[in-house]
Tab-separated table of C-alpha atoms in Angstrom:
chain	number	residue	atom	x	y	z
U	1	MET	CA	-0.013	0.009	-0.017
U	2	ILE	CA	1.234	3.472	-0.853
U	3	LYS	CA	1.985	5.451	2.328
U	4	LEU	CA	0.518	8.928	2.297
U	5	LEU	CA	1.605	11.907	4.407
U	6	ARG	CA	-0.796	14.821	4.812
U	7	HIS	CA	0.143	18.468	5.298
U	8	ALA	CA	3.719	17.382	4.517
U	9	ASP	CA	6.668	19.693	4.902
U	10	LEU	CA	8.386	20.370	1.564
U	11	SER	CA	11.173	22.656	2.805
U	12	GLY	CA	13.712	19.767	2.775
U	13	LEU	CA	12.586	18.569	-0.628
U	14	ASN	CA	13.539	21.677	-2.614
U	15	THR	CA	17.130	22.778	-2.861
U	16	PHE	CA	16.298	26.497	-2.627
U	17	GLY	CA	14.850	25.766	0.797
U	18	LEU	CA	11.597	27.680	0.465
U	19	SER	CA	9.059	26.873	3.168
U	20	ALA	CA	5.959	25.114	1.890
U	21	ARG	CA	3.660	22.233	2.625
U	22	ALA	CA	1.834	19.741	0.391
U	23	ALA	CA	-1.729	18.703	0.920
U	24	ALA	CA	-0.492	15.125	0.477
U	25	LEU	CA	2.902	13.526	-0.172
U	26	CYS	CA	3.939	9.980	-1.138
U	27	GLU	CA	6.956	8.187	-2.645
U	28	LEU	CA	7.160	6.045	-5.769
U	29	ASP	CA	9.726	3.401	-5.015
U	30	SER	CA	9.056	1.291	-8.096
U	31	ALA	CA	7.821	2.196	-11.555
U	32	GLN	CA	5.596	-0.854	-11.402
U	33	ARG	CA	3.639	0.750	-8.548
U	34	LEU	CA	2.806	3.918	-10.482
U	35	PRO	CA	-0.733	2.700	-11.319
U	36	GLU	CA	-1.407	2.443	-7.572
U	37	ILE	CA	-0.840	6.177	-7.245
U	38	LEU	CA	-3.210	6.890	-10.109
U	39	ARG	CA	-5.931	5.155	-8.115
U	40	LEU	CA	-5.418	7.215	-4.973
U	41	PRO	CA	-8.425	9.504	-4.103
U	42	GLU	CA	-5.903	12.300	-3.708
U	43	TYR	CA	-4.576	11.888	-7.264
U	44	SER	CA	-5.606	14.428	-9.880
U	45	ARG	CA	-4.041	14.501	-13.383
U	46	GLN	CA	-4.278	18.310	-13.360
U	47	SER	CA	-2.652	18.977	-9.984
U	48	VAL	CA	-0.302	16.110	-9.218
U	49	LEU	CA	3.409	17.058	-8.935
U	50	TRP	CA	6.048	14.464	-9.744
U	51	LEU	CA	9.088	15.638	-7.814
U	52	GLY	CA	12.693	14.530	-8.319
U	53	GLY	CA	15.509	16.179	-6.398
U	54	GLY	CA	13.651	19.475	-6.044
U	55	SER	CA	16.585	21.351	-7.620
U	56	ASN	CA	14.548	23.018	-10.318
U	57	VAL	CA	11.392	24.056	-8.533
U	58	LEU	CA	10.380	27.117	-6.481
U	59	PHE	CA	7.414	26.639	-4.138
U	60	MET	CA	5.827	30.078	-4.131
U	61	ARG	CA	3.138	28.907	-1.727
U	62	ASP	CA	1.779	25.690	-0.156
U	63	TYR	CA	1.000	23.036	-2.746
U	64	ASP	CA	-2.673	22.162	-2.724
U	65	GLY	CA	-2.415	18.845	-4.496
U	66	LEU	CA	-0.576	15.541	-4.290
U	67	VAL	CA	3.246	15.527	-4.481
U	68	VAL	CA	4.836	12.278	-5.577
U	69	ARG	CA	8.577	12.010	-4.841
U	70	MET	CA	10.368	9.841	-7.390
U	71	ALA	CA	12.374	7.371	-5.336
U	72	ASN	CA	12.690	4.365	-7.684
U	73	LYS	CA	16.297	3.225	-7.738
U	74	GLY	CA	18.392	0.774	-9.766
U	75	ILE	CA	21.006	0.731	-12.514
U	76	ASP	CA	21.242	-2.153	-14.989
U	77	ALA	CA	24.487	-3.799	-16.048
U	78	PRO	CA	26.073	-2.276	-19.197
U	79	GLU	CA	24.947	-3.880	-22.462
U	80	PRO	CA	27.277	-3.651	-25.513
U	81	ILE	CA	25.544	-2.050	-28.514
U	82	GLY	CA	28.472	-1.794	-30.941
U	83	GLY	CA	30.557	1.109	-32.186
U	84	GLY	CA	32.480	1.339	-28.973
U	85	LYS	CA	29.375	2.045	-26.959
U	86	VAL	CA	27.281	0.378	-24.269
U	87	ARG	CA	23.710	0.919	-23.142
U	88	LEU	CA	23.128	1.641	-19.456
U	89	THR	CA	19.673	2.041	-17.988
U	90	ALA	CA	19.064	3.923	-14.712
U	91	GLN	CA	15.823	4.383	-12.814
U	92	ALA	CA	14.432	7.890	-12.523
U	93	GLY	CA	15.004	8.264	-8.757
U	94	GLU	CA	18.740	7.747	-8.906
U	95	ASN	CA	20.821	10.727	-7.815
U	96	TRP	CA	22.318	12.264	-10.945
U	97	HIS	CA	25.843	12.970	-9.687
U	98	ASP	CA	26.102	9.542	-8.074
U	99	PHE	CA	25.030	7.971	-11.341
U	100	VAL	CA	27.663	9.911	-13.291
U	101	GLN	CA	30.297	8.747	-10.852
U	102	HIS	CA	29.055	5.184	-11.242
U	103	THR	CA	29.504	5.363	-15.050
U	104	ILE	CA	33.075	6.605	-14.591
U	105	ALA	CA	33.807	3.813	-12.146
U	106	LEU	CA	32.672	1.366	-14.823
U	107	GLY	CA	35.219	2.817	-17.240
U	108	LEU	CA	32.620	4.586	-19.338
U	109	SER	CA	32.597	8.178	-20.524
U	110	GLY	CA	30.239	10.797	-21.975
U	111	LEU	CA	28.680	12.257	-18.829
U	112	GLU	CA	31.805	13.421	-16.939
U	113	ASN	CA	31.232	17.110	-17.916
U	114	LEU	CA	27.783	16.911	-16.229
U	115	SER	CA	29.285	16.055	-12.817
U	116	LEU	CA	27.882	17.667	-9.644
U	117	ILE	CA	24.654	18.823	-11.243
U	118	PRO	CA	21.957	18.499	-8.609
U	119	GLY	CA	18.820	16.438	-9.195
U	120	THR	CA	17.842	12.987	-10.365
U	121	VAL	CA	18.309	10.874	-13.480
U	122	GLY	CA	14.601	11.235	-14.324
U	123	ALA	CA	14.768	15.034	-14.300
U	124	ALA	CA	17.760	15.196	-16.657
U	125	PRO	CA	15.851	14.700	-19.934
U	126	VAL	CA	13.027	17.131	-19.011
U	127	GLN	CA	15.355	20.159	-18.896
U	128	ASN	CA	17.961	18.537	-21.119
U	129	ILE	CA	20.515	19.516	-18.509
U	130	GLY	CA	23.864	20.738	-19.781
U	131	ALA	CA	27.232	22.063	-18.642
U	132	TYR	CA	30.681	22.683	-20.015
U	133	GLY	CA	29.872	21.957	-23.631
U	134	VAL	CA	27.783	18.797	-23.065
U	135	GLU	CA	24.044	18.229	-22.877
U	136	ALA	CA	22.212	15.171	-21.566
U	137	LYS	CA	20.716	14.578	-25.019
U	138	ASP	CA	24.240	13.771	-26.325
U	139	CYS	CA	24.222	10.543	-24.330
U	140	ILE	CA	20.545	9.656	-23.989
U	141	ALA	CA	19.496	6.648	-26.117
U	142	ALA	CA	15.847	6.461	-24.987
U	143	VAL	CA	13.482	7.569	-22.244
U	144	HIS	CA	10.953	5.330	-20.465
U	145	ALA	CA	7.820	7.061	-19.233
U	146	TRP	CA	4.249	6.552	-18.196
U	147	ASP	CA	1.701	8.235	-20.425
U	148	LEU	CA	-0.903	9.564	-18.015
U	149	ASP	CA	-3.401	10.306	-20.787
U	150	ALA	CA	-3.151	6.879	-22.456
U	151	GLY	CA	-2.681	5.054	-19.147
U	152	GLN	CA	0.207	2.946	-20.287
U	153	PRO	CA	4.057	2.891	-20.330
U	154	VAL	CA	5.851	4.269	-23.377
U	155	ARG	CA	9.404	4.432	-24.639
U	156	PHE	CA	10.859	7.378	-26.607
U	157	GLU	CA	13.968	7.026	-28.773
U	158	ASN	CA	16.270	10.074	-28.616
U	159	ALA	CA	14.872	11.706	-31.795
U	160	ALA	CA	11.330	11.457	-30.475
U	161	CYS	CA	12.263	13.391	-27.291
U	162	ARG	CA	12.509	16.636	-29.286
U	163	PHE	CA	15.485	17.795	-27.295
U	164	ALA	CA	16.516	21.472	-27.559
U	165	TYR	CA	18.446	23.923	-25.371
U	166	ARG	CA	17.031	23.369	-21.894
U	167	ASN	CA	13.906	21.883	-23.453
U	168	SER	CA	12.272	18.634	-24.501
U	169	LEU	CA	9.013	16.915	-25.353
U	170	PHE	CA	8.569	16.181	-21.622
U	171	LYS	CA	8.847	19.815	-20.643
U	172	GLN	CA	6.297	20.814	-23.265
U	173	SER	CA	3.766	18.013	-22.660
U	174	GLY	CA	1.820	19.660	-19.844
U	175	GLY	CA	2.696	16.930	-17.405
U	176	ARG	CA	1.455	14.107	-19.629
U	177	TYR	CA	4.548	11.958	-19.236
U	178	VAL	CA	6.139	10.720	-16.004
U	179	ILE	CA	9.695	9.610	-16.647
U	180	THR	CA	10.477	6.330	-14.940
U	181	ALA	CA	13.908	5.353	-16.397
U	182	VAL	CA	16.484	6.605	-18.883
U	183	GLU	CA	18.697	4.629	-21.247
U	184	PHE	CA	22.148	6.058	-21.927
U	185	ALA	CA	24.566	5.270	-24.756
U	186	LEU	CA	28.086	5.702	-23.329
U	187	ASP	CA	31.592	5.360	-24.721
U	188	THR	CA	33.976	2.606	-23.769
U	189	VAL	CA	36.901	4.662	-25.103
U	190	PHE	CA	37.379	8.139	-23.516
U	191	GLN	CA	36.734	10.992	-25.900
U	192	PRO	CA	37.400	14.208	-23.954
U	193	LYS	CA	35.322	17.335	-24.505
U	194	LEU	CA	37.428	20.204	-23.268
U	195	HIS	CA	36.560	23.166	-25.427
U	196	TYR	CA	34.344	24.961	-22.876
U	197	GLY	CA	35.753	27.457	-20.389
U	198	ASP	CA	38.693	26.354	-18.262
U	199	VAL	CA	37.843	22.649	-18.215
U	200	GLN	CA	40.979	21.669	-20.159
U	201	SER	CA	43.490	23.545	-17.985
U	202	GLU	CA	41.775	22.357	-14.771
U	203	ALA	CA	41.657	18.722	-16.030
U	204	GLU	CA	45.393	18.893	-16.971
U	205	ALA	CA	46.129	20.127	-13.461
U	206	VAL	CA	44.178	17.250	-11.979
U	207	ALA	CA	45.959	14.730	-14.195
U	208	GLY	CA	49.346	16.154	-13.165
U	209	GLY	CA	51.024	15.327	-16.465
U	210	ALA	CA	49.443	11.858	-16.777
U	211	GLN	CA	47.056	10.990	-19.622
U	212	LEU	CA	43.658	12.565	-19.247
U	213	THR	CA	40.784	10.348	-18.127
U	214	ALA	CA	37.083	10.753	-17.672
U	215	ALA	CA	37.700	10.699	-13.883
U	216	ALA	CA	40.145	13.620	-14.201
U	217	VAL	CA	37.657	15.651	-16.263
U	218	ALA	CA	34.911	14.887	-13.737
U	219	GLU	CA	37.097	16.009	-10.868
U	220	ALA	CA	38.028	19.178	-12.783
U	221	VAL	CA	34.381	20.000	-13.340
U	222	CYS	CA	33.628	19.398	-9.657
U	223	ARG	CA	36.487	21.704	-8.620
U	224	ILE	CA	35.289	24.456	-10.944
U	225	ARG	CA	31.681	24.153	-9.783
U	226	ARG	CA	32.664	24.105	-6.115
U	227	ARG	CA	34.699	27.324	-6.568
U	228	LYS	CA	31.793	29.112	-8.230
U	229	LEU	CA	28.691	27.647	-6.633
U	230	PRO	CA	27.418	27.908	-3.054
U	231	ASP	CA	27.755	25.020	-0.617
U	232	PRO	CA	24.205	23.551	-0.485
U	233	ALA	CA	24.793	22.834	3.227
U	234	GLN	CA	25.146	26.582	3.858
U	235	MET	CA	22.717	28.242	1.468
U	236	GLY	CA	19.933	27.057	-0.786
U	237	SER	CA	19.895	27.577	-4.559
U	238	CYS	CA	18.599	26.143	-7.809
U	239	GLY	CA	21.995	26.220	-9.411
U	240	SER	CA	21.955	28.321	-12.597
U	241	PHE	CA	18.854	30.441	-12.241
U	242	TYR	CA	18.622	31.740	-15.821
U	243	GLN	CA	18.968	30.216	-19.236
U	244	ASN	CA	21.731	31.569	-21.443
U	245	PRO	CA	19.707	33.712	-23.865
U	246	ILE	CA	19.695	32.808	-27.546
U	247	VAL	CA	19.342	35.848	-29.818
U	248	PRO	CA	19.509	36.672	-33.518
U	249	ALA	CA	23.088	36.758	-34.808
U	250	GLU	CA	22.694	40.394	-35.774
U	251	GLN	CA	21.779	41.362	-32.240
U	252	ALA	CA	24.698	39.397	-30.859
U	253	ALA	CA	27.104	41.056	-33.303
U	254	ALA	CA	25.847	44.527	-32.342
U	255	LEU	CA	26.318	43.760	-28.635
U	256	LYS	CA	29.755	42.323	-29.334
U	257	ARG	CA	30.781	45.565	-31.025
U	258	GLN	CA	29.600	47.500	-28.004
U	259	TYR	CA	30.956	45.045	-25.458
U	260	PRO	CA	34.013	43.270	-26.941
U	261	ALA	CA	34.442	41.001	-23.887
U	262	LEU	CA	30.932	39.584	-24.247
U	263	PRO	CA	31.053	35.748	-24.632
U	264	VAL	CA	29.122	34.802	-27.771
U	265	TYR	CA	28.549	31.205	-28.881
U	266	PRO	CA	27.273	30.787	-32.499
U	267	GLN	CA	24.454	28.213	-32.784
U	268	PRO	CA	23.835	25.677	-35.603
U	269	ASN	CA	20.587	27.456	-36.516
U	270	GLY	CA	22.405	30.746	-37.232
U	271	GLN	CA	21.496	32.369	-33.893
U	272	ALA	CA	23.875	33.100	-31.061
U	273	LYS	CA	23.925	32.146	-27.368
U	274	LEU	CA	25.021	34.765	-24.805
U	275	ALA	CA	26.401	34.109	-21.352
U	276	ALA	CA	23.647	35.125	-18.849
U	277	GLY	CA	26.103	35.190	-15.941
U	278	TRP	CA	28.313	37.696	-17.742
U	279	LEU	CA	25.373	39.961	-18.497
U	280	ILE	CA	24.292	39.939	-14.866
U	281	ASP	CA	27.834	40.463	-13.637
U	282	GLN	CA	28.257	43.539	-15.843
U	283	CYS	CA	25.260	45.075	-14.171
U	284	GLY	CA	27.139	44.937	-10.894
U	285	LEU	CA	24.576	42.660	-9.249
U	286	LYS	CA	26.840	40.193	-7.412
U	287	GLY	CA	25.849	40.409	-3.765
U	288	HIS	CA	22.655	42.297	-4.443
U	289	ARG	CA	19.806	41.114	-2.222
U	290	GLU	CA	16.088	41.527	-1.858
U	291	GLY	CA	15.122	40.516	1.635
U	292	ASN	CA	16.838	37.218	2.307
U	293	ALA	CA	17.369	36.239	-1.326
U	294	GLY	CA	20.530	37.365	-3.069
U	295	VAL	CA	22.757	37.090	-6.125
U	296	HIS	CA	25.691	34.837	-5.254
U	297	GLN	CA	28.955	36.711	-4.581
U	298	LYS	CA	31.063	34.284	-6.734
U	299	GLN	CA	28.635	33.463	-9.564
U	300	ALA	CA	26.127	35.989	-10.777
U	301	LEU	CA	24.066	33.320	-12.518
U	302	VAL	CA	23.089	31.841	-9.167
U	303	LEU	CA	20.447	33.234	-6.883
U	304	VAL	CA	20.645	32.009	-3.276
U	305	ASN	CA	18.649	31.699	-0.131
U	306	LEU	CA	20.611	33.685	2.428
U	307	GLY	CA	18.534	32.225	5.237
U	308	GLY	CA	14.770	32.289	5.627
U	309	ALA	CA	14.058	33.740	2.132
U	310	SER	CA	10.438	34.030	1.231
U	311	ALA	CA	8.873	33.389	-2.118
U	312	GLU	CA	8.291	37.121	-2.474
U	313	ASP	CA	11.997	37.779	-1.841
U	314	VAL	CA	12.854	35.481	-4.718
U	315	ARG	CA	10.248	36.985	-7.041
U	316	ARG	CA	11.474	40.526	-6.367
U	317	LEU	CA	15.096	39.567	-6.794
U	318	SER	CA	14.532	37.736	-10.089
U	319	GLU	CA	12.495	40.636	-11.551
U	320	HIS	CA	15.187	43.127	-10.472
U	321	VAL	CA	17.925	41.080	-12.153
U	322	ARG	CA	15.895	40.658	-15.351
U	323	GLY	CA	15.043	44.333	-15.436
U	324	CYS	CA	18.639	45.468	-14.978
U	325	VAL	CA	19.888	43.173	-17.787
U	326	PHE	CA	17.150	44.229	-20.176
U	327	GLN	CA	17.666	47.914	-19.485
U	328	ARG	CA	21.412	47.664	-20.260
U	329	PHE	CA	21.577	45.014	-22.984
U	330	GLY	CA	18.034	44.763	-24.412
U	331	VAL	CA	17.921	41.025	-23.603
U	332	TRP	CA	15.282	39.297	-21.424
U	333	LEU	CA	16.543	36.473	-19.226
U	334	GLU	CA	14.308	33.452	-18.804
U	335	PRO	CA	14.434	31.709	-15.396
U	336	GLU	CA	15.229	27.982	-15.469
U	337	PRO	CA	13.326	26.829	-12.336
U	338	VAL	CA	9.635	25.991	-12.433
U	339	TRP	CA	7.644	28.479	-10.348
U	340	LEU	CA	4.866	26.603	-8.548
U	341	GLY	CA	1.990	28.752	-7.384
């Protein structure tokens, strides 16, 4: 029987640490038990929230519906699929960073640049998480989900997931699909991806003159992230709070002429991606606070809970940051987290 908690505290289930309660809360410890949840009197297709690690949500008030915490665990043994690759399937409730470390321990590569990203395996395809030149879609072979409208399990090959920058079919489906497991296609021979930022120099320092490995790159990424990002034990955050804006190439070129140091990344579709953190930093917003929410002192792309931040503090801070960047650069920043309520 599914155990249900009523008026459940959610403050420990969201990484920003906002105070909120759910009308009802339960855990899904096995994908096979998902139909049991659908039969609960508290279940509503329109209001149910399927919650992973809580690293990409902001509870702006108490949640009136049922919250289901994805806690199904398990990682299958690697299965050779040819071309120097293996398939590895992980359940949705697995911790993302722990899973990445597991793949490295198996001698596999492909996910090392995505080390130390908070959240769960099941959340990775929704947002198509990415960092340091790699996106989850680069290694995802297929996604297993439950179709709430059709009432049956489904499997999506990579092309059917409609992955885009911080986007996917699952993000756009209006909650139709609950991801239960993800299949990854990983390399048995290490192919480093070092072109982004200072990953290469940091990885070479980790390796200490020895040949680079996936483990060295993962450690380099962890060191970089720890230098820039707040310690989650000390202050809450959602990681990167804004998407890097993608603008027309002409607009990017005009901004580059005005601000020569502006990082610009040409995109395959002819547009250009700008660095949101750089834009915020140029507005002098590091350390700015609204109530108990603030812009992180070391990384302007991160908004943090300085202790007891309210939902209104976060809203005011986010709008202030967006307004300052638009006023100076004519670019609107889009928040990454999902605002609930």
